[in-house]
Tab-separated table of C-alpha atoms in Angstrom:
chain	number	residue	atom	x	y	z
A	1	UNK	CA	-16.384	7.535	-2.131
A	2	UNK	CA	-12.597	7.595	-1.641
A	3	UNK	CA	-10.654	4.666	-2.721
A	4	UNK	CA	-9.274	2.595	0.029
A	5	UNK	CA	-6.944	-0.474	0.452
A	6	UNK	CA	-6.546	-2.279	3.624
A	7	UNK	CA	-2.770	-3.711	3.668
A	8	UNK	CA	-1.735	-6.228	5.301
A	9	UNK	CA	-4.314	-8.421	6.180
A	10	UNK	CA	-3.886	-11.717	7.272
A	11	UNK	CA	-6.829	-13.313	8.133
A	12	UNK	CA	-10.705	-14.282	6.659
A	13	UNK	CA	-12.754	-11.842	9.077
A	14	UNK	CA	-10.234	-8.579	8.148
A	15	UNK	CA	-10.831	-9.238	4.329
A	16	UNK	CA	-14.888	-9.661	4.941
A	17	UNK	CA	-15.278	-6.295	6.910
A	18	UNK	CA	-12.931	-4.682	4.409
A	19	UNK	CA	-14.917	-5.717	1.490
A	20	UNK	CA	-18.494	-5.163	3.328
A	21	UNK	CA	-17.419	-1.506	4.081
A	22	UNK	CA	-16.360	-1.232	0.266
A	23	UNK	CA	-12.405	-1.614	0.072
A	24	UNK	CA	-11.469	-1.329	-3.414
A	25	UNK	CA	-7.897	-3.506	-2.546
A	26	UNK	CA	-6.480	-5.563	-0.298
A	27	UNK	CA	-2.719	-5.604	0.622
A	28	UNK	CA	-0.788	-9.053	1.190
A	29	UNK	CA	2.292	-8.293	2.595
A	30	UNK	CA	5.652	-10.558	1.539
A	31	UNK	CA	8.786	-8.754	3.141
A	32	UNK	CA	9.796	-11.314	6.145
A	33	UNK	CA	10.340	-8.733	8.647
A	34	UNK	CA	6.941	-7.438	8.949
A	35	UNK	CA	4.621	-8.689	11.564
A	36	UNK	CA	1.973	-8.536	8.708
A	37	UNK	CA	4.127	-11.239	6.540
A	38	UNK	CA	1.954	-13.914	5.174
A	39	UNK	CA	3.730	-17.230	3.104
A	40	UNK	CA	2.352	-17.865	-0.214
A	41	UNK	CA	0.357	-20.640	-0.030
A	42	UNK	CA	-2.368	-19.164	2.633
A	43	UNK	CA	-1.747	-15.923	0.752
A	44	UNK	CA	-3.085	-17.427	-2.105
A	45	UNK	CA	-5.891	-18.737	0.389
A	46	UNK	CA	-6.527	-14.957	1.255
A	47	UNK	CA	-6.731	-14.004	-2.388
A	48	UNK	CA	-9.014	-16.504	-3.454
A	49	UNK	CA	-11.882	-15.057	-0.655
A	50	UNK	CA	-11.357	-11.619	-2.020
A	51	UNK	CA	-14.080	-10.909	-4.938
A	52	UNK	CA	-14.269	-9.833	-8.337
A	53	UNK	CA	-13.442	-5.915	-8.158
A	54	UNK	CA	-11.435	-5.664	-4.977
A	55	UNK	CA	-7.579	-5.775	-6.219
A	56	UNK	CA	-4.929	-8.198	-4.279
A	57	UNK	CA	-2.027	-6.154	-4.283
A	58	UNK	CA	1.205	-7.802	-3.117
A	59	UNK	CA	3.935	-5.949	-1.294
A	60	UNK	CA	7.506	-6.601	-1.731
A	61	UNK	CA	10.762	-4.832	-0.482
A	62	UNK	CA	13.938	-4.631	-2.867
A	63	UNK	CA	12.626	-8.685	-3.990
A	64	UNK	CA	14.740	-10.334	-5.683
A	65	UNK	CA	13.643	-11.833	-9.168
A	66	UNK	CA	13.433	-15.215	-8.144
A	67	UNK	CA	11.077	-14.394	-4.837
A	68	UNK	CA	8.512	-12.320	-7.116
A	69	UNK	CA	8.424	-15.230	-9.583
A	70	UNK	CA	8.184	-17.710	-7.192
A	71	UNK	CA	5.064	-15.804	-5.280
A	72	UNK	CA	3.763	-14.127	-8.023
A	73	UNK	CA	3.534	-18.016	-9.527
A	74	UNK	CA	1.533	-18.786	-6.953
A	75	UNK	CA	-0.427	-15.731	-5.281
A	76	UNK	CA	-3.166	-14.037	-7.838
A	77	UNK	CA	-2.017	-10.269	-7.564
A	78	UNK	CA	-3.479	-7.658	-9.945
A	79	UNK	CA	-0.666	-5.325	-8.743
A	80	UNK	CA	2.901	-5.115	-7.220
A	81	UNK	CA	3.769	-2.525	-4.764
A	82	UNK	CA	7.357	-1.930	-4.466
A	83	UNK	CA	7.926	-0.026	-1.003
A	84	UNK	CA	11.834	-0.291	-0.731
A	85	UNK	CA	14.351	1.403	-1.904
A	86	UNK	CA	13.930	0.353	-5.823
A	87	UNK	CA	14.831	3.262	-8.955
A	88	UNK	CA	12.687	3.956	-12.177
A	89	UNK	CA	14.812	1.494	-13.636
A	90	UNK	CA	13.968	-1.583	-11.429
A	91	UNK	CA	9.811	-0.319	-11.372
A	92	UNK	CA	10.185	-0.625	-14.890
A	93	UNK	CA	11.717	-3.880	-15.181
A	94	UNK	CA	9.333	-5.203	-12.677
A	95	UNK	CA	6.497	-4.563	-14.842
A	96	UNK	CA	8.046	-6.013	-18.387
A	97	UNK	CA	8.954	-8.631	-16.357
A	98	UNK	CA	6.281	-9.984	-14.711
A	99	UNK	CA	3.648	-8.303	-16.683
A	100	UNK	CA	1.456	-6.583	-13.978
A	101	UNK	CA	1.149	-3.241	-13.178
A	102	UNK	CA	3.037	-1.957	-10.192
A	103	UNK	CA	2.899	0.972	-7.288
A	104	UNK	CA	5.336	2.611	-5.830
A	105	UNK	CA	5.409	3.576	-2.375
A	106	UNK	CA	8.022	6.741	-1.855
A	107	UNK	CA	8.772	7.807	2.203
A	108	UNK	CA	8.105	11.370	2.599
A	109	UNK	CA	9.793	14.030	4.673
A	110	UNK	CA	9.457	16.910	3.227
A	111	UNK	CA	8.459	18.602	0.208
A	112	UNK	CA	12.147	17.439	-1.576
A	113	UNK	CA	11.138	13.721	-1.136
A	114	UNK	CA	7.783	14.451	-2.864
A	115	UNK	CA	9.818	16.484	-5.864
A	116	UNK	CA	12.028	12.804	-6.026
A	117	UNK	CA	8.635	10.771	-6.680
A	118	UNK	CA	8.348	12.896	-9.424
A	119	UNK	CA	10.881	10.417	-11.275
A	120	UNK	CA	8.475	7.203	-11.154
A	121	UNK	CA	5.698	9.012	-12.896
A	122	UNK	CA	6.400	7.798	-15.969
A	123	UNK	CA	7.473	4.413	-15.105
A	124	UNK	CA	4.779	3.597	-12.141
A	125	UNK	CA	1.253	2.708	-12.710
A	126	UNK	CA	0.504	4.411	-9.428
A	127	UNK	CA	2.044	5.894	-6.910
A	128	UNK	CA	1.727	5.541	-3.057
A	129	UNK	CA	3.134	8.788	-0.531
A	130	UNK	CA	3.816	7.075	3.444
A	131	UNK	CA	5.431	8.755	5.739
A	132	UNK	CA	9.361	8.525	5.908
A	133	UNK	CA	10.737	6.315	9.018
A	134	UNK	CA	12.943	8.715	11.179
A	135	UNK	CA	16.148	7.227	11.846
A	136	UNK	CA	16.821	4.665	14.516
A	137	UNK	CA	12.810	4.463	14.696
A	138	UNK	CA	12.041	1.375	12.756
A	139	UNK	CA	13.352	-0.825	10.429
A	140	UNK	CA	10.253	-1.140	8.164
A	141	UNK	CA	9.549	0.969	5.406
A	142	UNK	CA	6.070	1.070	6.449
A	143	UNK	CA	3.200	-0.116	8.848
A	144	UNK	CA	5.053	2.384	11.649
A	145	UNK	CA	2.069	4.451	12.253
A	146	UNK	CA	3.480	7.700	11.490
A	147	UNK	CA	1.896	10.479	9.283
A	148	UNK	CA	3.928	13.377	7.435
A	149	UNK	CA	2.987	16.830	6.669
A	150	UNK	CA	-0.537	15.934	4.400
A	151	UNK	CA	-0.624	19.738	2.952
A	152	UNK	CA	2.618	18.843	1.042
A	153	UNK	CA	0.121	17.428	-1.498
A	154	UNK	CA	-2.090	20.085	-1.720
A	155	UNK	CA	-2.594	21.400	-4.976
A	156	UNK	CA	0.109	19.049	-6.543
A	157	UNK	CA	-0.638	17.535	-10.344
A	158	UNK	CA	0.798	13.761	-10.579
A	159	UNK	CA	0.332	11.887	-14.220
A	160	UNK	CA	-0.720	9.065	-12.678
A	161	UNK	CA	-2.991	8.303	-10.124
A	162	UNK	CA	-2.200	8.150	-6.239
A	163	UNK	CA	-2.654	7.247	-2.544
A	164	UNK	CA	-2.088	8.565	1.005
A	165	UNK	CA	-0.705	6.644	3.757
A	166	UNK	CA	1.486	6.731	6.379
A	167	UNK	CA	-0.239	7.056	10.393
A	168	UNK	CA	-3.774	7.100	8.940
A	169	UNK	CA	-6.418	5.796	11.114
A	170	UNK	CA	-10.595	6.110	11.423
A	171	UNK	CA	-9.823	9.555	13.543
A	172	UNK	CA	-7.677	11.463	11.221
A	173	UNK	CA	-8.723	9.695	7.720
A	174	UNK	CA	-10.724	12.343	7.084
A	175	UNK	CA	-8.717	15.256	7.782
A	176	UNK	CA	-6.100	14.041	6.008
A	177	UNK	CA	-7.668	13.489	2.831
A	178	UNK	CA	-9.384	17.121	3.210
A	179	UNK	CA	-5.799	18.507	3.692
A	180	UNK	CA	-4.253	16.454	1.224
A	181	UNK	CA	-6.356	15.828	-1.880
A	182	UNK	CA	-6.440	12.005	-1.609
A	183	UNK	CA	-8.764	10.605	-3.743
A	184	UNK	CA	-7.289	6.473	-2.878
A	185	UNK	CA	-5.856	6.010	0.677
A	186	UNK	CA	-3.907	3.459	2.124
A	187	UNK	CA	-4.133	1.722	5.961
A	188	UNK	CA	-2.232	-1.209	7.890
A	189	UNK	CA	-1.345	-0.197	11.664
A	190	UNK	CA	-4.520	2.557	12.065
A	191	UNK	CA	-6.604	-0.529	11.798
A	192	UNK	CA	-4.907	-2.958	13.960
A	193	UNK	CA	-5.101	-4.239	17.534
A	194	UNK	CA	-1.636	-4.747	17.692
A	195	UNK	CA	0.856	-5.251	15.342
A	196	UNK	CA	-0.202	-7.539	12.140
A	197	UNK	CA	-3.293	-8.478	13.852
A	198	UNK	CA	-6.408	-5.850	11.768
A	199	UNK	CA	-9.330	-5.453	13.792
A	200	UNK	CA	-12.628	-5.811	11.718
A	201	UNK	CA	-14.406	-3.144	13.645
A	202	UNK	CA	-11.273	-0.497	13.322
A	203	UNK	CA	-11.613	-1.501	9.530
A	204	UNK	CA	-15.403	-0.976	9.326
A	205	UNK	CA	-15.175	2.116	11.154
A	206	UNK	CA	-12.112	3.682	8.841
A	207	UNK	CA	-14.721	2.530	6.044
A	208	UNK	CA	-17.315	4.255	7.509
A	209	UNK	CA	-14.904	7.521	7.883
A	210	UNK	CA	-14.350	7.918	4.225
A	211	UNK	CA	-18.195	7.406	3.200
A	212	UNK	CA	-18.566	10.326	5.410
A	213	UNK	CA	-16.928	12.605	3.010
């Protein structure tokens, strides 16, 4: 089956239908503009429901040191995703920092954003393609809905392993990883009944879409 990760959850019922339908990770989300934002302490509440061989992945945006540390102290992540605006150098730093491994989410356009990924191969643990926010459209970096050009991917060799996301949804999920190549994909809005609130059925039935394949 291809790997999925529901991101941005927020509540008990969204984690149990995304672990019944076999999610292999579960996003918490900890940039303050997003209307998936959860605090740390009933982050750390969400964690501690999710089992033993589902991942809690935390997403941050351009954090500071002291707002990892402090949520990182207190949220059990197995992984960081970094979906801002952060180089090679700061992905690495992250990681001999903190000491977890970390993903980095790139916004593609077009095929010259995918050839600028190419610089966090050696330096990301994995690496995460969303769809690039046109201008004016939205001030987060992801969550917007909106799906590139999947056939970029086609074909392309990455060193480390990698995930789809960006306007996915139980519809399309499986045309997009038959154009792509996905073998991990990545969902937040597709699954949602409105903004930061995920619908268990909408996850079940993305689930469902992949087991298809």
């Amino acid at each position: 089956m291809i790997q999925a990760k529901i991101c941005g959850v927020r509540t008990p019922d969204a984690i149990a239908a995304a672990v019944a339908g076999g999610a292999r990770a579960i996003g918490l989300v900890f940039f303050p503009a997003s209307p998936r934002a959860v605090d740390p302490s009933f982050a750390a509440e969400l964690a501690r429901q999710v089992p033993t061989g589902v991942q809690v992945i935390g997403l941050f945006v351009d954090p500071q040191n002291d707002d990892l540390e402090r949520i990182v102290g207190q949220v059990p992540l197995d992984m960081v995703q970094l979906h801002g605006s952060e180089t090679p150098e700061r992905v690495a730093d992250v990681k001999s920092r903190f000491g977890l491994p970390v993903m980095k989410a790139i916004a593609i356009g077009d095929a010259a954003d995918l050839e600028r990924a190419r610089s966090f191969e050696l330096v990301a643990d994995r690496l995460l393609f969303d769809a690039k926010a046109p201008a004016g459209v939205s001030s987060l970096p992801g969550g917007n809905g909106l799906a590139f050009d999947w056939t970029l991917l086609a074909g392309q060799r990455w060193s480390r392993p990698w995930m789809l996301a960006g306007g996915l949804n139980p519809d399309n999920v499986a045309a997009a990883v038959r154009a792509s190549g996905a073998q991990a994909v990545d969902v937040s809005s597709g699954v949602e009944d409105r903004p930061g609130h995920k619908s268990p059925a909408k996850i079940s039935a993305f689930l469902a879409a992949l087991r298809s394949l």
